[in-house]
Amino acid sequence: MSALREKIITTQPWALVTGASSGIGYELARTLDAQGYQLVLVARRADRLKELQARLENASYICAADLGTAEGMQSVYDFCLSKKVAVDVLVNNAGFGHNGDFKDEPLETAQQMIQVNITALVTLTKLFLPQMLERKHGHIVQMSSAASFFAGPLMANYYATKAYVTSFSRALAYEVRPFNVFVTAVCPGPVHTEFGAVAKAGSSRILKDKVTTPDEIARFTWKAIQKKKTVAVHGMIFSFFITLSRLLPASLIIRLTALLNKTKPRIGLDSLGEKS
């Protein structure tokens, strides 16, 4: 490695992005790369990570890890320690959902969803936060959802995991702000990604119009980072619905949410699909 390359690595800020192999994570990696961040890209699919790394200028490292396991979560932190990477921006983006009655959701799917959507996010936050607090500098981005503000029949477990993410992010943001560390929960509505197929929600009413794109959410997230927002809801329509939900009876809101999540017919994959 040349002296010039060493200088670049040590002087540019670092960002770590989980779920970087596709969708929002993929576009967030591209956005942060364009902003001059050195990148650590994390996902299960090493082949896709290598393809993305080849397209980016500053993707220094890839780390193939299954965030559905405790070993996979720890391996991401250990990898950064071994490379002497001090993460400035941690993006906890990996996650997946499942559409259908909870009684029909396989136990393994329900447990894995909690592992990836909540446990991995909390674990990586817990592991990387002390460095940020010590340096009095850092930003943690938690990819939540507009769904986090509602109870979601036919996607009950997914909505609940995202409610945890938004609540956790709000509380943590308050705790760490005095140390010049910031936390942002990004809450998009439906996004055109592989999520719909994995969630078995490709034909649901709420996803059929492909409301927005991953690159739009990536740009929105970067603006939220710059503004140091604690909760960033994408789209005026979802901000409106969230506000409206506080005024209407909960029984009505839950019926409307069930209607939006209903598929016609319910089709999709039988496997867990890609989680990161």
PDB file of C-alpha atoms in Angstrom:
ATOM      1  CA  MET A   1       0.000   0.000   0.000  1.00  0.00           C
ATOM      2  CA  SER A   2       1.394   3.377  -1.002  1.00  0.00           C
ATOM      3  CA  ALA A   3       1.933   6.254   1.418  1.00  0.00           C
ATOM      4  CA  LEU A   4      -0.729   8.188  -0.495  1.00  0.00           C
ATOM      5  CA  ARG A   5      -3.248   5.375  -0.037  1.00  0.00           C
ATOM      6  CA  GLU A   6      -2.456   5.164   3.684  1.00  0.00           C
ATOM      7  CA  LYS A   7      -3.018   8.885   4.030  1.00  0.00           C
ATOM      8  CA  ILE A   8      -6.401   8.670   2.310  1.00  0.00           C
ATOM      9  CA  ILE A   9      -7.596   5.854   4.567  1.00  0.00           C
ATOM     10  CA  THR A  10      -6.552   7.555   7.772  1.00  0.00           C
ATOM     11  CA  THR A  11      -7.865  11.025   6.935  1.00  0.00           C
ATOM     12  CA  GLN A  12     -11.240  10.286   5.307  1.00  0.00           C
ATOM     13  CA  PRO A  13     -14.240   9.467   7.492  1.00  0.00           C
ATOM     14  CA  TRP A  14     -15.516   5.897   7.631  1.00  0.00           C
ATOM     15  CA  ALA A  15     -19.039   4.578   7.146  1.00  0.00           C
ATOM     16  CA  LEU A  16     -20.265   1.041   7.732  1.00  0.00           C
ATOM     17  CA  VAL A  17     -23.422  -0.052   5.899  1.00  0.00           C
ATOM     18  CA  THR A  18     -25.249  -3.290   6.656  1.00  0.00           C
ATOM     19  CA  GLY A  19     -27.566  -4.840   4.094  1.00  0.00           C
ATOM     20  CA  ALA A  20     -25.402  -3.297   1.385  1.00  0.00           C
ATOM     21  CA  SER A  21     -25.924  -6.011  -1.213  1.00  0.00           C
ATOM     22  CA  SER A  22     -29.183  -4.595  -2.595  1.00  0.00           C
ATOM     23  CA  GLY A  23     -31.931  -2.018  -2.281  1.00  0.00           C
ATOM     24  CA  ILE A  24     -31.598   0.903   0.103  1.00  0.00           C
ATOM     25  CA  GLY A  25     -28.296  -0.338   1.532  1.00  0.00           C
ATOM     26  CA  TYR A  26     -26.790  -0.552  -1.929  1.00  0.00           C
ATOM     27  CA  GLU A  27     -27.842   3.010  -2.757  1.00  0.00           C
ATOM     28  CA  LEU A  28     -26.740   4.317   0.640  1.00  0.00           C
ATOM     29  CA  ALA A  29     -23.289   2.887  -0.034  1.00  0.00           C
ATOM     30  CA  ARG A  30     -23.197   4.708  -3.364  1.00  0.00           C
ATOM     31  CA  THR A  31     -24.353   7.958  -1.743  1.00  0.00           C
ATOM     32  CA  LEU A  32     -21.791   7.820   1.064  1.00  0.00           C
ATOM     33  CA  ASP A  33     -19.078   6.879  -1.414  1.00  0.00           C
ATOM     34  CA  ALA A  34     -19.913   9.996  -3.438  1.00  0.00           C
ATOM     35  CA  GLN A  35     -19.610  12.054  -0.246  1.00  0.00           C
ATOM     36  CA  GLY A  36     -16.055  10.823   0.273  1.00  0.00           C
ATOM     37  CA  TYR A  37     -16.577   8.226   2.988  1.00  0.00           C
ATOM     38  CA  GLN A  38     -14.352   5.176   3.141  1.00  0.00           C
ATOM     39  CA  LEU A  39     -16.722   2.227   3.287  1.00  0.00           C
ATOM     40  CA  VAL A  40     -17.088  -1.094   5.037  1.00  0.00           C
ATOM     41  CA  LEU A  41     -19.850  -2.986   3.219  1.00  0.00           C
ATOM     42  CA  VAL A  42     -21.675  -5.720   5.143  1.00  0.00           C
ATOM     43  CA  ALA A  43     -24.098  -8.355   3.871  1.00  0.00           C
ATOM     44  CA  ARG A  44     -24.481 -12.104   3.613  1.00  0.00           C
ATOM     45  CA  ARG A  45     -23.879 -12.229  -0.129  1.00  0.00           C
ATOM     46  CA  ALA A  46     -20.148 -11.792  -0.684  1.00  0.00           C
ATOM     47  CA  ASP A  47     -20.500 -11.987  -4.471  1.00  0.00           C
ATOM     48  CA  ARG A  48     -22.807  -8.982  -4.562  1.00  0.00           C
ATOM     49  CA  LEU A  49     -20.576  -7.070  -2.173  1.00  0.00           C
ATOM     50  CA  LYS A  50     -17.620  -7.652  -4.482  1.00  0.00           C
ATOM     51  CA  GLU A  51     -19.622  -6.365  -7.440  1.00  0.00           C
ATOM     52  CA  LEU A  52     -20.575  -3.217  -5.526  1.00  0.00           C
ATOM     53  CA  GLN A  53     -17.033  -2.711  -4.255  1.00  0.00           C
ATOM     54  CA  ALA A  54     -15.732  -2.759  -7.828  1.00  0.00           C
ATOM     55  CA  ARG A  55     -18.140   0.055  -8.770  1.00  0.00           C
ATOM     56  CA  LEU A  56     -17.239   2.382  -5.923  1.00  0.00           C
ATOM     57  CA  GLU A  57     -14.191   4.571  -5.441  1.00  0.00           C
ATOM     58  CA  ASN A  58     -13.912   4.319  -1.659  1.00  0.00           C
ATOM     59  CA  ALA A  59     -15.196   0.850  -0.789  1.00  0.00           C
ATOM     60  CA  SER A  60     -12.121  -0.267   1.102  1.00  0.00           C
ATOM     61  CA  TYR A  61     -13.498  -3.399   2.747  1.00  0.00           C
ATOM     62  CA  ILE A  62     -16.300  -5.920   2.425  1.00  0.00           C
ATOM     63  CA  CYS A  63     -17.413  -8.132   5.296  1.00  0.00           C
ATOM     64  CA  ALA A  64     -19.674 -11.096   4.552  1.00  0.00           C
ATOM     65  CA  ALA A  65     -21.702 -11.808   7.691  1.00  0.00           C
ATOM     66  CA  ASP A  66     -25.085 -13.275   8.570  1.00  0.00           C
ATOM     67  CA  LEU A  67     -26.650 -10.804  10.982  1.00  0.00           C
ATOM     68  CA  GLY A  68     -29.228 -13.412  11.892  1.00  0.00           C
ATOM     69  CA  THR A  69     -26.607 -14.998  14.147  1.00  0.00           C
ATOM     70  CA  ALA A  70     -24.730 -13.740  17.199  1.00  0.00           C
ATOM     71  CA  GLU A  71     -21.472 -14.831  15.590  1.00  0.00           C
ATOM     72  CA  GLY A  72     -22.239 -12.800  12.481  1.00  0.00           C
ATOM     73  CA  MET A  73     -22.972  -9.657  14.494  1.00  0.00           C
ATOM     74  CA  GLN A  74     -19.753  -9.944  16.491  1.00  0.00           C
ATOM     75  CA  SER A  75     -17.704 -10.707  13.393  1.00  0.00           C
ATOM     76  CA  VAL A  76     -18.544  -7.297  11.900  1.00  0.00           C
ATOM     77  CA  TYR A  77     -17.149  -5.484  14.929  1.00  0.00           C
ATOM     78  CA  ASP A  78     -14.114  -7.769  15.137  1.00  0.00           C
ATOM     79  CA  PHE A  79     -13.435  -7.198  11.446  1.00  0.00           C
ATOM     80  CA  CYS A  80     -13.352  -3.420  11.917  1.00  0.00           C
ATOM     81  CA  LEU A  81     -11.068  -3.784  14.925  1.00  0.00           C
ATOM     82  CA  SER A  82      -8.689  -5.954  12.923  1.00  0.00           C
ATOM     83  CA  LYS A  83      -8.568  -3.325  10.169  1.00  0.00           C
ATOM     84  CA  LYS A  84      -8.229  -0.457  12.678  1.00  0.00           C
ATOM     85  CA  VAL A  85     -11.343   1.182  11.268  1.00  0.00           C
ATOM     86  CA  ALA A  86     -12.970   3.836  13.481  1.00  0.00           C
ATOM     87  CA  VAL A  87     -16.543   4.077  12.209  1.00  0.00           C
ATOM     88  CA  ASP A  88     -17.878   7.629  11.934  1.00  0.00           C
ATOM     89  CA  VAL A  89     -21.271   6.715  10.449  1.00  0.00           C
ATOM     90  CA  LEU A  90     -22.918   3.399  11.297  1.00  0.00           C
ATOM     91  CA  VAL A  91     -25.864   2.519   9.064  1.00  0.00           C
ATOM     92  CA  ASN A  92     -27.989  -0.314  10.455  1.00  0.00           C
ATOM     93  CA  ASN A  93     -29.964  -1.019   7.322  1.00  0.00           C
ATOM     94  CA  ALA A  94     -30.290  -4.819   7.150  1.00  0.00           C
ATOM     95  CA  GLY A  95     -33.804  -6.122   7.684  1.00  0.00           C
ATOM     96  CA  PHE A  96     -36.682  -8.089   6.203  1.00  0.00           C
ATOM     97  CA  GLY A  97     -40.399  -8.659   6.601  1.00  0.00           C
ATOM     98  CA  HIS A  98     -43.123 -11.242   6.056  1.00  0.00           C
ATOM     99  CA  ASN A  99     -46.677 -10.743   4.830  1.00  0.00           C
ATOM    100  CA  GLY A 100     -49.512 -12.941   6.067  1.00  0.00           C
ATOM    101  CA  ASP A 101     -51.322 -13.975   9.226  1.00  0.00           C
ATOM    102  CA  PHE A 102     -48.922 -14.403  12.131  1.00  0.00           C
ATOM    103  CA  LYS A 103     -50.378 -17.874  12.838  1.00  0.00           C
ATOM    104  CA  ASP A 104     -49.076 -18.965   9.431  1.00  0.00           C
ATOM    105  CA  GLU A 105     -45.657 -17.360   9.764  1.00  0.00           C
ATOM    106  CA  PRO A 106     -42.978 -20.022  10.372  1.00  0.00           C
ATOM    107  CA  LEU A 107     -41.430 -19.796  13.826  1.00  0.00           C
ATOM    108  CA  GLU A 108     -37.958 -19.614  12.273  1.00  0.00           C
ATOM    109  CA  THR A 109     -39.026 -16.642  10.141  1.00  0.00           C
ATOM    110  CA  ALA A 110     -40.488 -14.800  13.146  1.00  0.00           C
ATOM    111  CA  GLN A 111     -37.378 -15.393  15.233  1.00  0.00           C
ATOM    112  CA  GLN A 112     -34.978 -14.475  12.433  1.00  0.00           C
ATOM    113  CA  MET A 113     -36.884 -11.243  11.801  1.00  0.00           C
ATOM    114  CA  ILE A 114     -36.419 -10.185  15.414  1.00  0.00           C
ATOM    115  CA  GLN A 115     -32.751 -11.207  15.247  1.00  0.00           C
ATOM    116  CA  VAL A 116     -32.008  -9.166  12.126  1.00  0.00           C
ATOM    117  CA  ASN A 117     -34.375  -6.205  12.549  1.00  0.00           C
ATOM    118  CA  ILE A 118     -33.806  -5.664  16.286  1.00  0.00           C
ATOM    119  CA  THR A 119     -31.045  -7.745  17.862  1.00  0.00           C
ATOM    120  CA  ALA A 120     -28.422  -7.091  15.191  1.00  0.00           C
ATOM    121  CA  LEU A 121     -29.238  -3.381  15.165  1.00  0.00           C
ATOM    122  CA  VAL A 122     -28.973  -3.106  18.954  1.00  0.00           C
ATOM    123  CA  THR A 123     -25.825  -5.239  19.081  1.00  0.00           C
ATOM    124  CA  LEU A 124     -23.926  -3.267  16.443  1.00  0.00           C
ATOM    125  CA  THR A 125     -25.054  -0.004  18.036  1.00  0.00           C
ATOM    126  CA  LYS A 126     -23.833  -1.224  21.428  1.00  0.00           C
ATOM    127  CA  LEU A 127     -20.470  -2.362  20.019  1.00  0.00           C
ATOM    128  CA  PHE A 128     -19.634   0.731  17.965  1.00  0.00           C
ATOM    129  CA  LEU A 129     -21.148   3.429  20.213  1.00  0.00           C
ATOM    130  CA  PRO A 130     -18.356   3.524  22.855  1.00  0.00           C
ATOM    131  CA  GLN A 131     -15.774   4.549  20.230  1.00  0.00           C
ATOM    132  CA  MET A 132     -18.019   7.385  19.074  1.00  0.00           C
ATOM    133  CA  LEU A 133     -18.621   8.577  22.626  1.00  0.00           C
ATOM    134  CA  GLU A 134     -14.913   8.517  23.367  1.00  0.00           C
ATOM    135  CA  ARG A 135     -14.104  10.508  20.231  1.00  0.00           C
ATOM    136  CA  LYS A 136     -17.142  12.769  20.792  1.00  0.00           C
ATOM    137  CA  HIS A 137     -18.065  12.294  17.182  1.00  0.00           C
ATOM    138  CA  GLY A 138     -20.339   9.943  15.272  1.00  0.00           C
ATOM    139  CA  HIS A 139     -23.708   9.294  13.695  1.00  0.00           C
ATOM    140  CA  ILE A 140     -25.848   6.151  13.855  1.00  0.00           C
ATOM    141  CA  VAL A 141     -28.512   5.663  11.200  1.00  0.00           C
ATOM    142  CA  GLN A 142     -31.237   3.155  12.027  1.00  0.00           C
ATOM    143  CA  MET A 143     -33.358   2.157   9.030  1.00  0.00           C
ATOM    144  CA  SER A 144     -36.876   2.017  10.434  1.00  0.00           C
ATOM    145  CA  SER A 145     -40.165   2.491   8.578  1.00  0.00           C
ATOM    146  CA  ALA A 146     -43.311   4.555   8.453  1.00  0.00           C
ATOM    147  CA  ALA A 147     -44.849   1.265   9.612  1.00  0.00           C
ATOM    148  CA  SER A 148     -43.247   1.851  13.011  1.00  0.00           C
ATOM    149  CA  PHE A 149     -46.047   4.264  13.921  1.00  0.00           C
ATOM    150  CA  PHE A 150     -48.815   1.686  13.442  1.00  0.00           C
ATOM    151  CA  ALA A 151     -49.897  -1.804  14.439  1.00  0.00           C
ATOM    152  CA  GLY A 152     -49.834  -3.869  11.271  1.00  0.00           C
ATOM    153  CA  PRO A 153     -52.166  -6.826  10.821  1.00  0.00           C
ATOM    154  CA  LEU A 154     -50.823  -9.274   8.203  1.00  0.00           C
ATOM    155  CA  MET A 155     -47.322  -7.968   8.936  1.00  0.00           C
ATOM    156  CA  ALA A 156     -47.653  -7.909  12.724  1.00  0.00           C
ATOM    157  CA  ASN A 157     -44.116  -8.972  13.596  1.00  0.00           C
ATOM    158  CA  TYR A 158     -42.464  -6.656  11.058  1.00  0.00           C
ATOM    159  CA  TYR A 159     -44.402  -3.579  12.178  1.00  0.00           C
ATOM    160  CA  ALA A 160     -43.570  -4.379  15.799  1.00  0.00           C
ATOM    161  CA  THR A 161     -39.842  -4.678  15.081  1.00  0.00           C
ATOM    162  CA  LYS A 162     -39.838  -1.289  13.396  1.00  0.00           C
ATOM    163  CA  ALA A 163     -41.767   0.265  16.296  1.00  0.00           C
ATOM    164  CA  TYR A 164     -38.924  -0.900  18.521  1.00  0.00           C
ATOM    165  CA  VAL A 165     -36.333   0.641  16.197  1.00  0.00           C
ATOM    166  CA  THR A 166     -37.975   4.071  16.169  1.00  0.00           C
ATOM    167  CA  SER A 167     -38.576   4.110  19.931  1.00  0.00           C
ATOM    168  CA  PHE A 168     -35.038   2.913  20.691  1.00  0.00           C
ATOM    169  CA  SER A 169     -33.559   5.497  18.337  1.00  0.00           C
ATOM    170  CA  ARG A 170     -35.457   8.381  19.881  1.00  0.00           C
ATOM    171  CA  ALA A 171     -34.359   7.505  23.404  1.00  0.00           C
ATOM    172  CA  LEU A 172     -30.755   6.835  22.433  1.00  0.00           C
ATOM    173  CA  ALA A 173     -30.543  10.083  20.473  1.00  0.00           C
ATOM    174  CA  TYR A 174     -31.430  11.995  23.645  1.00  0.00           C
ATOM    175  CA  GLU A 175     -28.790  10.160  25.684  1.00  0.00           C
ATOM    176  CA  VAL A 176     -25.864  10.608  23.312  1.00  0.00           C
ATOM    177  CA  ARG A 177     -26.442  14.100  21.927  1.00  0.00           C
ATOM    178  CA  PRO A 178     -24.376  15.740  24.734  1.00  0.00           C
ATOM    179  CA  PHE A 179     -21.394  13.744  23.440  1.00  0.00           C
ATOM    180  CA  ASN A 180     -21.804  15.124  19.897  1.00  0.00           C
ATOM    181  CA  VAL A 181     -23.075  11.744  18.709  1.00  0.00           C
ATOM    182  CA  PHE A 182     -26.336  11.650  16.764  1.00  0.00           C
ATOM    183  CA  VAL A 183     -28.940   8.993  16.026  1.00  0.00           C
ATOM    184  CA  THR A 184     -31.391   9.125  13.148  1.00  0.00           C
ATOM    185  CA  ALA A 185     -34.326   6.770  12.582  1.00  0.00           C
ATOM    186  CA  VAL A 186     -35.195   6.885   8.889  1.00  0.00           C
ATOM    187  CA  CYS A 187     -38.836   6.006   8.224  1.00  0.00           C
ATOM    188  CA  PRO A 188     -39.658   5.456   4.561  1.00  0.00           C
ATOM    189  CA  GLY A 189     -42.956   4.199   3.231  1.00  0.00           C
ATOM    190  CA  PRO A 190     -43.117   1.497   0.540  1.00  0.00           C
ATOM    191  CA  VAL A 191     -39.911   1.257  -1.494  1.00  0.00           C
ATOM    192  CA  HIS A 192     -39.313  -0.663  -4.707  1.00  0.00           C
ATOM    193  CA  THR A 193     -36.727  -3.228  -3.536  1.00  0.00           C
ATOM    194  CA  GLU A 194     -36.409  -6.998  -3.081  1.00  0.00           C
ATOM    195  CA  PHE A 195     -38.238  -6.493   0.233  1.00  0.00           C
ATOM    196  CA  GLY A 196     -41.639  -7.070  -1.368  1.00  0.00           C
ATOM    197  CA  ALA A 197     -40.705 -10.487  -2.697  1.00  0.00           C
ATOM    198  CA  VAL A 198     -39.008 -11.562   0.524  1.00  0.00           C
ATOM    199  CA  ALA A 199     -41.958 -10.335   2.584  1.00  0.00           C
ATOM    200  CA  LYS A 200     -44.439 -12.139   0.317  1.00  0.00           C
ATOM    201  CA  ALA A 201     -46.005  -8.722  -0.193  1.00  0.00           C
ATOM    202  CA  GLY A 202     -45.247  -8.156  -3.850  1.00  0.00           C
ATOM    203  CA  SER A 203     -48.914  -7.838  -4.688  1.00  0.00           C
ATOM    204  CA  SER A 204     -50.123  -6.001  -1.613  1.00  0.00           C
ATOM    205  CA  ARG A 205     -52.088  -2.832  -2.114  1.00  0.00           C
ATOM    206  CA  ILE A 206     -49.547  -0.786  -0.169  1.00  0.00           C
ATOM    207  CA  LEU A 207     -46.635  -1.899  -2.380  1.00  0.00           C
ATOM    208  CA  LYS A 208     -48.241  -2.184  -5.788  1.00  0.00           C
ATOM    209  CA  ASP A 209     -47.527   1.410  -6.818  1.00  0.00           C
ATOM    210  CA  LYS A 210     -43.807   1.255  -5.887  1.00  0.00           C
ATOM    211  CA  VAL A 211     -44.155   4.578  -4.160  1.00  0.00           C
ATOM    212  CA  THR A 212     -40.484   5.473  -4.150  1.00  0.00           C
ATOM    213  CA  THR A 213     -37.060   4.149  -5.084  1.00  0.00           C
ATOM    214  CA  PRO A 214     -33.983   3.133  -3.058  1.00  0.00           C
ATOM    215  CA  ASP A 215     -31.857   5.931  -4.479  1.00  0.00           C
ATOM    216  CA  GLU A 216     -34.459   8.502  -3.403  1.00  0.00           C
ATOM    217  CA  ILE A 217     -34.420   7.101   0.139  1.00  0.00           C
ATOM    218  CA  ALA A 218     -30.610   7.142   0.113  1.00  0.00           C
ATOM    219  CA  ARG A 219     -30.579  10.837  -0.823  1.00  0.00           C
ATOM    220  CA  PHE A 220     -33.248  11.534   1.791  1.00  0.00           C
ATOM    221  CA  THR A 221     -31.169   9.719   4.411  1.00  0.00           C
ATOM    222  CA  TRP A 222     -28.064  11.735   3.590  1.00  0.00           C
ATOM    223  CA  LYS A 223     -30.041  14.967   4.046  1.00  0.00           C
ATOM    224  CA  ALA A 224     -31.339  13.677   7.386  1.00  0.00           C
ATOM    225  CA  ILE A 225     -27.761  12.944   8.472  1.00  0.00           C
ATOM    226  CA  GLN A 226     -26.688  16.456   7.523  1.00  0.00           C
ATOM    227  CA  LYS A 227     -29.597  17.967   9.457  1.00  0.00           C
ATOM    228  CA  LYS A 228     -28.964  15.629  12.437  1.00  0.00           C
ATOM    229  CA  LYS A 229     -32.636  14.705  12.524  1.00  0.00           C
ATOM    230  CA  THR A 230     -33.763  12.209  15.144  1.00  0.00           C
ATOM    231  CA  VAL A 231     -36.757  10.857  13.218  1.00  0.00           C
ATOM    232  CA  ALA A 232     -36.985  11.397   9.470  1.00  0.00           C
ATOM    233  CA  VAL A 233     -40.262  10.340   7.834  1.00  0.00           C
ATOM    234  CA  HIS A 234     -40.061  10.259   4.054  1.00  0.00           C
ATOM    235  CA  GLY A 235     -42.951  11.784   2.141  1.00  0.00           C
ATOM    236  CA  MET A 236     -45.600  14.293   3.100  1.00  0.00           C
ATOM    237  CA  ILE A 237     -48.365  11.736   2.656  1.00  0.00           C
ATOM    238  CA  PHE A 238     -46.923   9.427   5.302  1.00  0.00           C
ATOM    239  CA  SER A 239     -46.259  12.322   7.661  1.00  0.00           C
ATOM    240  CA  PHE A 240     -49.905  13.272   7.189  1.00  0.00           C
ATOM    241  CA  PHE A 241     -51.163   9.737   7.855  1.00  0.00           C
ATOM    242  CA  ILE A 242     -49.023   9.465  10.987  1.00  0.00           C
ATOM    243  CA  THR A 243     -50.462  12.722  12.302  1.00  0.00           C
ATOM    244  CA  LEU A 244     -53.986  11.682  11.326  1.00  0.00           C
ATOM    245  CA  SER A 245     -53.606   8.344  13.097  1.00  0.00           C
ATOM    246  CA  ARG A 246     -53.222  10.180  16.395  1.00  0.00           C
ATOM    247  CA  LEU A 247     -56.638  11.782  15.917  1.00  0.00           C
ATOM    248  CA  LEU A 248     -58.665   8.818  14.648  1.00  0.00           C
ATOM    249  CA  PRO A 249     -59.843   5.806  16.685  1.00  0.00           C
ATOM    250  CA  ALA A 250     -57.205   3.084  16.945  1.00  0.00           C
ATOM    251  CA  SER A 251     -59.779   0.482  15.831  1.00  0.00           C
ATOM    252  CA  LEU A 252     -60.259   2.327  12.539  1.00  0.00           C
ATOM    253  CA  ILE A 253     -56.530   2.752  11.926  1.00  0.00           C
ATOM    254  CA  ILE A 254     -55.836  -0.936  12.469  1.00  0.00           C
ATOM    255  CA  ARG A 255     -58.594  -1.931  10.028  1.00  0.00           C
ATOM    256  CA  LEU A 256     -57.207   0.427   7.396  1.00  0.00           C
ATOM    257  CA  THR A 257     -53.682  -0.932   7.925  1.00  0.00           C
ATOM    258  CA  ALA A 258     -54.928  -4.499   7.516  1.00  0.00           C
ATOM    259  CA  LEU A 259     -56.622  -3.507   4.266  1.00  0.00           C
ATOM    260  CA  LEU A 260     -53.422  -1.944   2.941  1.00  0.00           C
ATOM    261  CA  ASN A 261     -51.376  -5.015   3.827  1.00  0.00           C
ATOM    262  CA  LYS A 262     -53.830  -7.461   2.264  1.00  0.00           C
ATOM    263  CA  THR A 263     -52.566  -9.095  -0.904  1.00  0.00           C
ATOM    264  CA  LYS A 264     -54.555 -10.205  -3.911  1.00  0.00           C
ATOM    265  CA  PRO A 265     -53.630 -13.054  -4.029  1.00  0.00           C
ATOM    266  CA  ARG A 266     -50.889 -13.700  -1.458  1.00  0.00           C
ATOM    267  CA  ILE A 267     -47.896 -14.862  -3.427  1.00  0.00           C
ATOM    268  CA  GLY A 268     -44.179 -14.891  -2.811  1.00  0.00           C
ATOM    269  CA  LEU A 269     -41.166 -16.901  -1.782  1.00  0.00           C
ATOM    270  CA  ASP A 270     -41.251 -19.815   0.621  1.00  0.00           C
ATOM    271  CA  SER A 271     -37.795 -19.077   2.043  1.00  0.00           C
ATOM    272  CA  LEU A 272     -36.573 -16.329   4.345  1.00  0.00           C
ATOM    273  CA  GLY A 273     -35.028 -14.580   1.391  1.00  0.00           C
ATOM    274  CA  GLU A 274     -32.105 -12.163   1.603  1.00  0.00           C
ATOM    275  CA  LYS A 275     -31.802 -10.365   4.900  1.00  0.00           C
ATOM    276  CA  SER A 276     -28.605  -8.438   4.331  1.00  0.00           C
TER     277      SER A 276
END
